[in-house]
XYZ file of C-alpha atoms in Angstrom:
733
model
C -54.138 131.103 86.561
C -57.605 129.687 86.053
C -60.554 131.857 86.985
C -63.667 129.710 87.114
C -65.429 130.706 90.334
C -66.474 134.211 91.417
C -63.674 136.161 93.065
C -63.395 136.475 96.810
C -61.386 138.982 98.819
C -57.876 139.591 97.482
C -55.180 142.311 97.641
C -56.940 144.447 95.013
C -59.750 145.048 97.505
C -57.411 147.105 99.733
C -57.887 149.918 97.200
C -54.868 151.922 98.333
C -53.787 152.587 94.742
C -56.539 151.022 92.657
C -59.660 153.162 92.472
C -57.775 156.403 93.033
C -57.778 159.256 90.468
C -54.123 159.105 89.440
C -53.117 161.265 86.462
C -51.940 159.283 83.469
C -48.366 158.213 83.958
C -47.546 158.936 80.308
C -49.357 162.284 80.436
C -46.254 164.472 80.808
C -44.737 162.872 77.697
C -47.843 163.556 75.652
C -48.437 167.083 76.858
C -44.831 168.107 76.225
C -44.582 166.416 72.829
C -42.029 163.835 73.969
C -44.253 160.801 73.395
C -43.033 159.137 70.206
C -45.828 157.990 67.912
C -45.322 155.443 65.155
C -44.578 157.789 62.283
C -42.165 159.812 64.419
C -39.878 156.957 65.417
C -36.798 158.362 63.728
C -34.441 156.552 66.080
C -35.749 153.149 65.004
C -35.521 154.089 61.341
C -33.035 156.960 60.930
C -32.731 156.560 57.160
C -36.336 155.864 56.275
C -37.730 156.445 52.822
C -41.279 157.704 52.351
C -44.227 155.928 50.781
C -47.287 157.595 49.302
C -50.468 155.601 48.702
C -52.353 155.960 45.421
C -56.079 155.288 45.794
C -58.428 153.959 43.154
C -60.468 156.501 41.210
C -63.400 154.130 40.791
C -65.494 152.117 43.227
C -65.954 148.918 41.232
C -64.337 147.514 38.123
C -60.867 146.749 36.826
C -57.606 148.516 36.204
C -57.128 148.405 32.446
C -53.669 149.942 32.443
C -51.335 151.808 34.732
C -48.639 153.965 33.148
C -45.842 154.508 35.673
C -43.050 155.608 33.337
C -43.144 159.279 34.222
C -43.522 158.520 37.938
C -40.549 156.151 37.962
C -38.376 158.801 36.334
C -39.376 161.503 38.825
C -36.715 162.830 41.228
C -36.074 160.745 44.318
C -38.256 157.793 43.366
C -36.876 154.474 44.626
C -39.649 152.025 43.770
C -43.328 151.711 42.944
C -45.223 148.808 44.461
C -48.361 147.563 42.739
C -50.250 144.297 42.392
C -47.965 143.421 39.487
C -44.820 143.219 41.646
C -46.033 142.979 45.241
C -46.382 139.219 45.290
C -49.418 137.392 46.658
C -51.492 139.142 49.321
C -54.058 136.885 50.926
C -57.497 138.183 51.779
C -57.444 137.073 55.400
C -57.762 138.745 58.767
C -59.966 141.171 60.654
C -60.527 143.415 57.635
C -61.980 141.786 54.543
C -61.036 144.406 51.930
C -57.738 143.779 50.155
C -55.071 146.299 51.158
C -53.803 146.471 47.565
C -56.127 146.253 44.564
C -55.341 145.007 41.103
C -56.561 144.321 38.611
C -59.964 144.064 40.369
C -61.097 147.087 42.358
C -63.471 146.526 45.302
C -64.133 150.055 46.520
C -63.245 153.689 45.947
C -59.795 154.808 47.153
C -58.681 151.196 47.595
C -54.894 151.339 47.342
C -53.621 150.529 43.856
C -49.970 151.536 44.271
C -47.343 152.785 46.683
C -44.703 155.222 45.474
C -41.513 155.119 47.554
C -39.112 158.053 47.378
C -36.445 159.828 49.382
C -38.864 162.455 50.686
C -42.583 162.631 51.278
C -42.955 165.476 48.793
C -41.129 163.532 46.078
C -43.320 160.477 46.676
C -46.495 162.559 46.573
C -45.439 164.334 43.370
C -44.512 161.087 41.640
C -47.840 159.538 42.683
C -49.640 162.347 40.847
C -47.822 161.345 37.649
C -49.227 157.810 37.506
C -51.810 157.491 34.737
C -54.521 154.875 35.300
C -57.240 153.690 32.935
C -60.192 151.818 34.418
C -63.007 149.654 33.165
C -65.778 150.851 35.463
C -68.579 148.465 36.413
C -71.974 149.167 37.895
C -71.920 148.754 41.656
C -74.393 148.686 44.523
C -74.044 151.855 46.579
C -77.538 152.537 47.946
C -78.516 150.650 51.110
C -82.245 151.166 50.710
C -82.139 150.001 47.098
C -80.209 146.872 48.103
C -82.775 145.816 50.708
C -84.422 143.210 48.480
C -81.238 141.156 48.247
C -80.347 141.349 51.946
C -79.841 138.080 53.790
C -79.491 136.811 57.355
C -75.986 136.510 58.783
C -74.524 133.964 61.166
C -72.975 136.689 63.312
C -76.440 137.628 64.572
C -78.948 134.784 64.070
C -82.647 135.543 64.009
C -84.317 135.573 67.401
C -87.976 134.618 67.837
C -89.523 134.125 71.258
C -93.229 133.587 71.842
C -95.800 134.845 69.336
C -94.652 138.332 68.453
C -97.139 139.011 65.642
C -100.210 138.140 67.693
C -99.015 139.978 70.795
C -98.154 143.092 68.824
C -101.417 143.137 66.895
C -103.575 142.773 70.010
C -101.743 145.202 72.305
C -103.573 148.419 73.249
C -100.529 150.699 72.910
C -97.817 150.280 70.315
C -95.098 151.967 68.295
C -94.038 150.951 64.788
C -91.342 153.247 63.434
C -88.335 153.167 61.144
C -85.089 154.941 62.006
C -81.993 155.460 59.889
C -78.399 156.063 60.862
C -75.792 157.138 58.288
C -72.290 155.917 57.613
C -69.792 157.306 60.133
C -66.043 157.828 59.882
C -63.634 157.262 62.783
C -61.778 160.515 62.105
C -59.237 159.862 64.855
C -56.626 162.567 65.360
C -53.623 160.426 64.394
C -53.950 159.037 60.858
C -53.144 155.437 60.019
C -49.340 155.398 60.021
C -46.544 152.820 59.914
C -42.783 152.514 59.693
C -41.592 149.136 58.404
C -38.073 147.732 58.485
C -36.673 144.370 57.444
C -33.691 142.767 59.167
C -32.984 139.799 56.943
C -36.233 137.845 56.852
C -37.564 139.442 60.047
C -40.021 142.314 59.798
C -40.630 145.026 62.397
C -43.392 147.574 62.091
C -43.955 150.594 64.301
C -47.606 151.134 63.624
C -50.799 152.621 65.036
C -52.486 149.332 65.965
C -55.171 148.870 68.605
C -54.671 145.119 68.928
C -51.025 144.155 68.536
C -51.723 140.412 68.456
C -54.235 140.763 65.644
C -51.876 143.014 63.711
C -49.073 140.460 63.929
C -51.433 137.614 63.012
C -53.011 139.405 60.052
C -49.734 140.798 58.741
C -48.377 137.265 58.709
C -51.463 135.835 57.019
C -51.729 138.492 54.343
C -48.039 138.427 53.404
C -47.332 134.755 54.106
C -44.750 135.455 56.838
C -44.391 133.244 59.921
C -45.543 135.193 62.961
C -42.315 134.502 64.824
C -40.538 136.649 62.232
C -42.785 139.659 62.841
C -42.600 142.274 65.557
C -45.278 144.930 66.013
C -44.732 147.998 68.199
C -47.526 150.479 68.961
C -46.206 152.385 71.963
C -48.553 155.362 71.591
C -51.711 155.658 69.506
C -53.517 158.887 68.778
C -57.022 157.455 68.828
C -58.559 154.569 66.960
C -62.237 154.022 67.840
C -62.076 150.611 66.139
C -60.556 151.923 62.915
C -57.098 150.617 63.841
C -58.277 147.181 64.951
C -55.689 145.475 62.757
C -53.385 146.156 59.836
C -54.696 148.396 57.052
C -53.102 149.412 53.781
C -50.502 151.643 55.446
C -48.926 148.722 57.331
C -49.099 146.222 54.472
C -47.718 148.647 51.916
C -44.998 149.913 54.238
C -43.801 146.334 54.651
C -43.897 145.733 50.887
C -42.192 149.047 50.172
C -39.431 148.366 52.690
C -38.799 144.984 51.126
C -38.674 146.536 47.666
C -36.087 149.210 48.503
C -34.072 147.356 51.155
C -34.466 150.016 53.831
C -37.048 151.304 56.238
C -40.134 152.927 54.743
C -42.720 155.096 56.464
C -46.283 155.401 55.227
C -49.162 157.503 56.481
C -52.589 157.858 54.954
C -53.396 161.475 54.133
C -56.654 162.533 55.790
C -58.676 162.651 52.523
C -57.792 159.012 51.839
C -58.853 157.615 55.213
C -62.690 157.455 55.075
C -62.779 155.530 51.789
C -59.510 153.605 52.052
C -60.030 152.162 55.537
C -63.216 151.148 57.369
C -66.219 152.976 58.798
C -69.383 152.465 60.832
C -71.975 151.278 58.302
C -75.346 152.920 57.820
C -78.460 151.177 59.127
C -82.185 151.108 58.469
C -83.968 149.915 61.597
C -87.603 149.093 62.222
C -88.586 148.976 65.886
C -91.960 147.697 67.052
C -92.897 147.964 70.706
C -96.222 147.007 72.244
C -97.361 147.449 75.842
C -100.362 147.141 78.074
C -101.959 150.222 79.578
C -99.674 149.731 82.581
C -96.600 150.183 80.387
C -95.385 146.584 80.631
C -93.914 145.486 77.308
C -95.676 142.508 75.749
C -93.933 142.557 72.355
C -90.448 143.765 71.435
C -89.375 143.707 67.796
C -86.199 145.073 66.259
C -85.215 144.555 62.626
C -82.034 146.062 61.239
C -80.486 146.293 57.791
C -76.898 147.239 56.951
C -74.551 146.652 54.030
C -70.977 145.582 53.454
C -68.462 144.251 50.982
C -68.645 140.530 50.184
C -67.270 138.652 53.178
C -67.962 141.477 55.607
C -70.373 141.321 58.506
C -73.445 143.301 59.570
C -73.821 146.112 62.045
C -75.492 144.134 64.848
C -77.728 147.020 65.835
C -80.510 144.795 67.166
C -78.313 142.774 69.529
C -78.790 144.861 72.683
C -82.566 144.758 72.274
C -82.461 141.108 73.291
C -81.072 142.117 76.691
C -82.203 145.571 77.730
C -85.876 145.206 78.652
C -88.334 142.504 79.637
C -91.095 141.342 77.305
C -92.549 137.914 76.655
C -92.858 138.003 72.870
C -89.803 139.039 70.892
C -88.582 139.337 67.318
C -84.959 140.139 66.468
C -83.861 140.151 62.824
C -80.553 141.242 61.282
C -80.141 141.503 57.519
C -77.017 142.208 55.481
C -76.964 143.592 51.951
C -73.971 143.440 49.633
C -72.625 146.900 48.837
C -69.580 148.084 46.923
C -68.833 150.883 49.359
C -65.689 150.864 51.523
C -65.674 148.252 54.274
C -67.999 148.573 57.244
C -66.409 147.342 60.443
C -65.915 148.065 64.129
C -66.406 151.593 65.380
C -66.762 152.553 69.019
C -69.541 150.374 70.548
C -70.426 148.592 67.304
C -74.025 147.446 67.524
C -75.144 149.243 70.658
C -74.206 152.748 69.523
C -76.339 152.413 66.384
C -79.039 150.175 67.810
C -79.828 152.340 70.804
C -80.248 155.313 68.451
C -83.437 153.575 67.329
C -84.593 151.538 70.324
C -84.331 154.345 72.870
C -86.224 156.799 70.679
C -88.938 154.184 70.174
C -89.150 153.823 73.965
C -89.605 157.595 74.213
C -92.400 157.445 71.636
C -94.060 154.614 73.548
C -93.858 156.561 76.813
C -95.623 159.500 75.170
C -98.413 157.295 73.833
C -98.840 155.801 77.301
C -98.769 159.195 78.972
C -95.956 157.827 81.152
C -92.673 159.327 82.248
C -89.870 157.890 80.063
C -87.754 156.999 83.104
C -90.652 155.151 84.748
C -91.377 153.205 81.569
C -87.847 151.879 81.601
C -87.926 151.107 85.320
C -91.072 148.975 85.143
C -89.601 147.004 82.240
C -86.378 146.169 84.037
C -85.377 142.510 84.210
C -82.737 140.707 86.245
C -82.596 137.761 83.846
C -82.002 137.541 80.123
C -85.284 137.031 78.282
C -84.730 133.490 77.007
C -86.283 130.769 74.948
C -89.387 129.204 76.409
C -88.661 126.238 78.654
C -85.077 127.260 79.364
C -83.760 128.313 82.753
C -83.420 132.106 82.712
C -79.791 133.251 82.759
C -79.152 136.009 85.310
C -77.089 139.109 84.759
C -73.906 139.019 86.794
C -74.932 142.394 88.206
C -77.449 144.793 86.727
C -77.841 148.304 88.115
C -79.870 149.858 85.329
C -82.620 151.075 87.661
C -80.162 152.733 90.097
C -78.558 154.435 87.076
C -81.953 155.730 85.968
C -83.014 156.859 89.442
C -79.672 158.489 90.259
C -79.582 160.283 86.927
C -83.139 161.557 87.185
C -82.518 162.985 90.637
C -79.141 164.537 89.849
C -80.282 166.024 86.535
C -83.487 167.549 87.848
C -85.652 165.389 85.609
C -88.791 166.413 87.513
C -88.508 169.822 85.839
C -88.776 168.333 82.349
C -91.606 169.929 80.362
C -94.425 167.405 80.191
C -95.743 168.896 76.938
C -93.190 169.041 74.086
C -92.483 172.503 72.735
C -93.920 174.254 75.779
C -90.839 175.658 77.512
C -89.293 178.771 76.052
C -86.463 181.052 77.144
C -86.460 184.045 74.824
C -85.874 182.723 71.337
C -84.871 179.263 72.605
C -87.092 176.212 72.961
C -85.839 174.085 75.882
C -86.152 170.322 76.249
C -84.812 167.365 78.193
C -84.238 163.821 77.037
C -82.810 160.610 78.372
C -81.938 157.087 77.295
C -80.756 153.863 78.836
C -77.313 152.499 78.021
C -75.992 148.973 77.775
C -72.696 147.628 76.462
C -71.279 144.134 76.705
C -68.369 143.495 79.060
C -66.195 140.828 77.443
C -63.292 139.341 79.366
C -60.562 137.709 77.314
C -57.554 135.574 78.302
C -54.492 137.777 78.801
C -50.925 137.402 80.008
C -48.536 139.637 81.870
C -44.900 139.635 82.963
C -43.565 141.402 86.053
C -39.946 141.853 87.079
C -38.664 142.937 90.495
C -35.182 144.450 90.490
C -32.698 145.128 93.272
C -33.912 148.690 93.693
C -37.381 147.513 94.609
C -38.872 148.639 91.294
C -41.345 146.401 89.478
C -41.613 146.484 85.697
C -44.752 145.110 84.041
C -44.864 144.116 80.375
C -47.939 143.437 78.249
C -48.785 143.854 74.585
C -51.945 145.713 75.640
C -52.228 149.079 73.899
C -53.179 152.545 75.133
C -55.062 154.790 72.703
C -55.286 157.496 75.310
C -57.664 155.355 77.344
C -55.465 155.096 80.444
C -54.152 151.535 80.075
C -50.636 152.495 81.153
C -51.971 153.929 84.368
C -54.522 151.317 85.404
C -52.167 148.418 84.674
C -49.560 150.207 86.769
C -52.112 150.731 89.546
C -53.023 147.043 89.495
C -49.402 146.005 89.894
C -48.742 148.631 92.562
C -51.720 147.382 94.574
C -50.702 143.745 94.290
C -47.054 144.287 95.220
C -47.631 146.964 97.854
C -45.816 149.802 96.118
C -46.607 153.409 95.250
C -47.371 153.901 91.575
C -44.105 155.729 90.934
C -42.227 152.497 91.780
C -43.876 150.654 88.889
C -42.641 150.866 85.293
C -45.233 149.977 82.638
C -44.200 148.758 79.183
C -46.960 148.111 76.667
C -47.824 147.481 73.034
C -44.915 145.385 71.807
C -45.561 141.931 70.366
C -42.414 140.738 72.171
C -44.326 141.210 75.426
C -46.853 138.696 76.788
C -50.105 138.696 74.879
C -53.188 140.554 76.040
C -56.188 141.336 73.864
C -55.536 144.985 73.137
C -57.711 148.066 72.852
C -61.061 147.048 71.452
C -64.580 145.946 72.257
C -64.504 147.428 75.773
C -62.640 144.296 76.862
C -58.965 145.157 76.567
C -58.071 146.959 79.768
C -60.154 144.726 82.044
C -58.514 141.681 80.484
C -54.992 143.124 80.619
C -55.284 144.086 84.297
C -56.410 140.527 85.044
C -53.329 139.217 83.216
C -51.142 141.555 85.277
C -52.884 140.309 88.426
C -52.043 136.701 87.548
C -48.382 137.556 86.993
C -48.277 139.464 90.284
C -49.635 136.455 92.184
C -46.692 134.446 90.881
C -44.253 137.217 91.750
C -45.630 137.431 95.282
C -45.126 133.702 95.697
C -41.567 133.863 94.366
C -40.634 136.856 96.546
C -42.175 135.343 99.672
C -40.317 132.084 99.133
C -37.035 133.923 98.503
C -37.415 135.829 101.764
C -38.482 132.793 103.762
C -42.153 133.705 104.203
C -45.180 131.510 103.798
C -46.699 133.027 100.669
C -50.245 132.366 101.922
C -49.622 134.531 104.990
C -47.389 137.228 103.484
C -48.625 140.771 103.068
C -47.054 143.195 100.600
C -47.320 146.676 102.084
C -45.336 149.906 101.645
C -42.464 148.247 99.816
C -42.141 145.480 102.417
C -43.161 141.872 102.860
C -44.749 141.230 106.238
C -46.049 138.257 108.196
C -46.685 138.267 111.929
C -43.935 140.260 113.655
C -41.470 139.822 110.808
C -40.905 142.162 107.901
C -38.350 142.502 105.089
C -37.786 145.046 102.313
C -39.182 143.935 98.982
C -35.915 144.812 97.245
C -34.011 142.347 99.408
C -35.558 139.464 97.496
C -33.857 140.642 94.289
C -30.442 141.506 95.741
C -28.868 138.550 93.927
C -30.685 139.214 90.671
C -34.025 140.224 89.252
C -37.039 138.016 89.922
C -39.279 137.515 86.902
C -42.792 136.098 86.951
C -45.164 135.545 84.060
C -48.648 134.082 83.959
C -51.854 134.090 81.961
C -55.405 134.526 83.185
C -57.696 131.867 81.735
C -61.443 131.672 82.239
C -64.045 129.030 82.921
C -67.741 129.207 82.133
C -68.817 132.217 84.192
C -69.477 134.237 81.051
C -71.890 131.520 79.924
C -73.594 131.239 83.322
C -74.052 135.006 83.663
C -74.735 137.784 81.196
C -71.891 140.217 81.829
C -72.894 143.720 80.787
C -72.322 147.335 81.725
C -75.308 149.631 82.215
C -75.928 153.330 82.302
C -78.309 156.216 81.795
C -77.747 159.368 79.780
C -79.553 162.659 80.329
C -79.374 165.756 78.148
C -80.836 169.252 77.980
C -80.926 171.116 74.686
C -81.968 174.507 73.413
C -83.383 174.876 69.900
C -83.580 178.264 68.220
C -87.267 178.850 67.486
C -86.376 180.904 64.387
C -83.521 178.962 62.778
C -83.831 175.454 64.232
C -80.232 175.543 65.470
C -79.665 172.956 68.217
C -77.371 173.599 71.151
C -76.621 171.088 73.854
C -76.749 172.815 77.259
C -75.753 170.061 79.685
C -75.176 166.323 79.761
C -75.066 163.675 82.476
C -73.969 160.040 82.340
C -74.530 157.585 85.165
C -72.537 154.375 84.737
C -72.437 150.989 86.446
C -69.367 149.252 85.076
C -67.725 147.102 87.721
C -64.826 148.353 89.812
C -63.618 151.692 88.485
C -59.841 151.332 88.552
C -59.187 155.030 88.029
C -62.121 157.474 88.137
C -60.086 160.176 86.401
C -59.212 158.155 83.300
C -62.623 156.456 83.333
C -64.355 159.833 83.318
C -62.230 160.878 80.363
C -63.393 157.792 78.506
C -67.039 158.463 79.234
C -67.013 162.159 78.320
C -65.173 161.243 75.127
C -67.982 158.838 74.343
C -70.527 161.548 75.105
C -68.819 163.841 72.602
C -68.964 161.065 70.008
C -72.634 160.555 70.750
C -73.291 164.264 70.286
C -71.612 164.090 66.905
C -73.691 161.075 65.882
C -76.903 162.790 66.978
C -76.410 166.191 65.385
C -73.763 166.312 62.682
C -71.767 163.217 61.707
C -72.603 161.713 58.325
C -70.576 160.344 55.451
C -72.443 161.502 52.359
C -72.653 158.707 49.783
C -72.505 159.461 46.090
C -74.809 156.645 44.981
C -73.868 157.180 41.332
C -70.136 156.559 41.668
C -69.892 154.842 45.043
C -67.764 156.967 47.322
C -67.988 159.096 50.449
C -67.979 162.666 49.188
C -67.007 164.473 52.398
C -63.860 162.448 53.007
C -61.891 164.957 55.053
C -62.271 167.153 58.125
C -63.340 170.085 55.982
C -66.569 168.340 54.998
C -67.079 165.717 57.694
C -68.363 167.582 60.721
C -67.405 166.528 64.244
C -68.090 168.335 67.533
C -65.708 171.074 68.606
C -65.262 172.699 72.009
C -68.072 175.196 71.449
C -70.528 172.341 70.792
C -69.933 170.608 74.109
C -71.205 172.120 77.369
C -70.815 170.959 80.951
C -70.561 167.174 81.203
C -71.050 165.278 84.427
C -70.248 161.603 85.028
C -71.340 159.523 88.000
C -69.998 156.020 88.637
C -72.118 153.812 90.846
C -70.339 151.685 93.422
C -69.988 148.258 91.868
C -67.674 145.272 91.784
C -68.404 142.243 89.633
C -66.768 139.102 91.045
C -67.702 137.057 87.954
C -65.372 139.073 85.707
C -61.928 138.456 87.190
C -60.120 138.819 90.532
C -59.886 142.540 89.733
C -63.728 142.681 89.487
C -63.525 145.381 86.801
C -65.146 145.918 83.424
C -64.490 148.177 80.488
C -66.333 151.506 80.433
C -65.266 153.470 77.354
C -67.911 152.289 74.915
C -70.684 152.591 77.495
C -69.974 156.314 77.296
C -71.327 156.600 73.745
C -74.105 154.003 73.949
C -77.392 155.840 74.445
C -76.071 159.383 74.099
C -77.461 160.105 70.622
C -81.037 159.024 71.442
C -80.962 161.012 74.683
C -80.167 164.094 72.586
C -82.806 163.160 69.993
C -85.408 162.783 72.716
C -84.412 166.152 74.171
C -84.814 167.807 70.768
C -88.308 166.340 70.501
C -89.174 167.507 74.001
C -88.010 171.001 73.061
C -89.781 171.250 69.710
C -92.500 168.625 69.439
C -90.932 167.538 66.135
C -89.803 163.901 65.934
C -86.870 163.295 63.597
C -86.111 159.630 62.962
C -83.323 160.162 60.456
C -79.921 160.886 61.947
C -78.188 163.268 62.127
C -80.818 165.697 63.382
C -79.932 168.715 61.289
C -82.057 171.844 61.292
C -83.374 171.237 57.759
C -85.219 168.155 59.025
C -87.352 169.989 61.578
C -87.224 173.680 60.706
C -90.503 173.733 58.753
C -92.343 171.924 61.558
C -91.239 174.048 64.507
C -93.963 175.625 66.669
C -95.454 178.917 65.592
C -93.517 181.888 66.926
């Protein structure tokens, strides 16, 4: 199906199933422990051996020697895979770091060997017996120190509009500030885990993979295996946040280990290995310059960002959203990338916007204070319905932009009028109280996706897609889409996902997976409706699918009757025209937060949070809310506690486990409220939906930072905002 003109009215608009708060259809399996995750798939691999990954003890250099004699002789050991016997592994795919080092080492804890044994304990013990000598080399581990060698990157070209320097210099009110964000770890609940099994020259992996198609592609490229000989299954995933975007060392080494021992092998990364062995959100240094007239209208908007990565890696595009969020005639947008020898920086929930808004939205708060203007009003008067473009070009409109309604709704619902006008002036006992807010924006990509639907003689429809569900609700909303299209209750739809044997969808990533997959399911359902109508003797253009029946005029027939002689199968793919080029397709929101800061100790407690989101048709408000509050929790962590501490002498993340890497717990998170504005976006797909999950984190951290400032009068521009950074500057008690 080709989608190249905005959608009109279609069966989705009936909203009998779509748009309703259905509990997750796989929820009972997960809550009772019956959902089978990759590492637990004992039925698929009943006689699996266990692999244990050995990580490099240096960050940069070479392996001089590796003595495996004692490890090979240890009880239960079946094989040891290293660069010496693994065969060629190509450095291709989504992740740029090699999954198996040797003799060159690129980063700390890069895998250098896999020990395969009969039990996990035997593999772990044998791994401890491997003796490795290294030739350590000096590496680059300090982002600030590497600034001089940073270069532009094609992923985010420089943007210059108008005369930024002159406009900034001559403006009456301006902000020029530098903000830093640290390296962040995904720290998902389920570790990276894979079971691999060979059947002849065909490889199957059961693996925690967000994007099944990428995993299959990259596994084939790295190991030199034709994709048609690879199957990837990722039925359930215990969180990913971008860290499971494609195959990591666990999947590659499981495949190599299984080939070496001639039986299935299961590999999981122990928690202490994950931050350094896999990927992370890279640290940034961001300079934001904003200039406005006395009326608050922006006349110059400048955002420069620096991040680092391994050779071949890309930048954190933290300045990208600044090109879209507010008006302003003169603009400067610069992204620089330094080469570092730290573990790979790559996608983490809302890459770009999550980090970039941590700077931009605090700078907007600082500008509002200098203007003596309410922060919400400053954002409202700088709203724009077109993308600020190059001079002489026709402005490109947003497909739909409800930023101002998000701001207004949030301010009213949150009681923003009660915000203390003077920072540090509201006190409740020992607590200093403050409110903060920030705008939110996150791109809404739509990607070609396929689906397959099958109607059986019992009137049940099964939908198949290689879309994944990380706990985001994909099973449910795809089922709701099919139920709406075919006129069935949700319990008459069976949803099968995350198998590369199913039709290809994008997968869980970039806030584009679920919206794309539901569009693919829609396309398949259109074909099924046509086939069923024809089988039953209806004109498909006139047929209605309602309550398990096909109806037209005074005639009706049970849906199941069409499949009485055999199942009816329909498959199609949703392809797109140029609507995404003609319109800027974005999601928008506003985050509000109230905090209390202990006037004696500087301890920060979040008291309440509100998110207002405009993100197309909300297919299921229950699962969508879960996505947004999850993002809000992540934003709280980024604002107040999350930080990978870098040892700049030896090049590794010191706090590489959950004992040292702090994340929010239940006691840190208070009441959270989420409001979805009514919205459908006909430029996206016939479903008129967008992703929402990453909008939930974008803007949260700066809203908290602004609230802390409002409470204390102390501005902290270095995340996370820990008490040691403002304690000495708190108001006199």
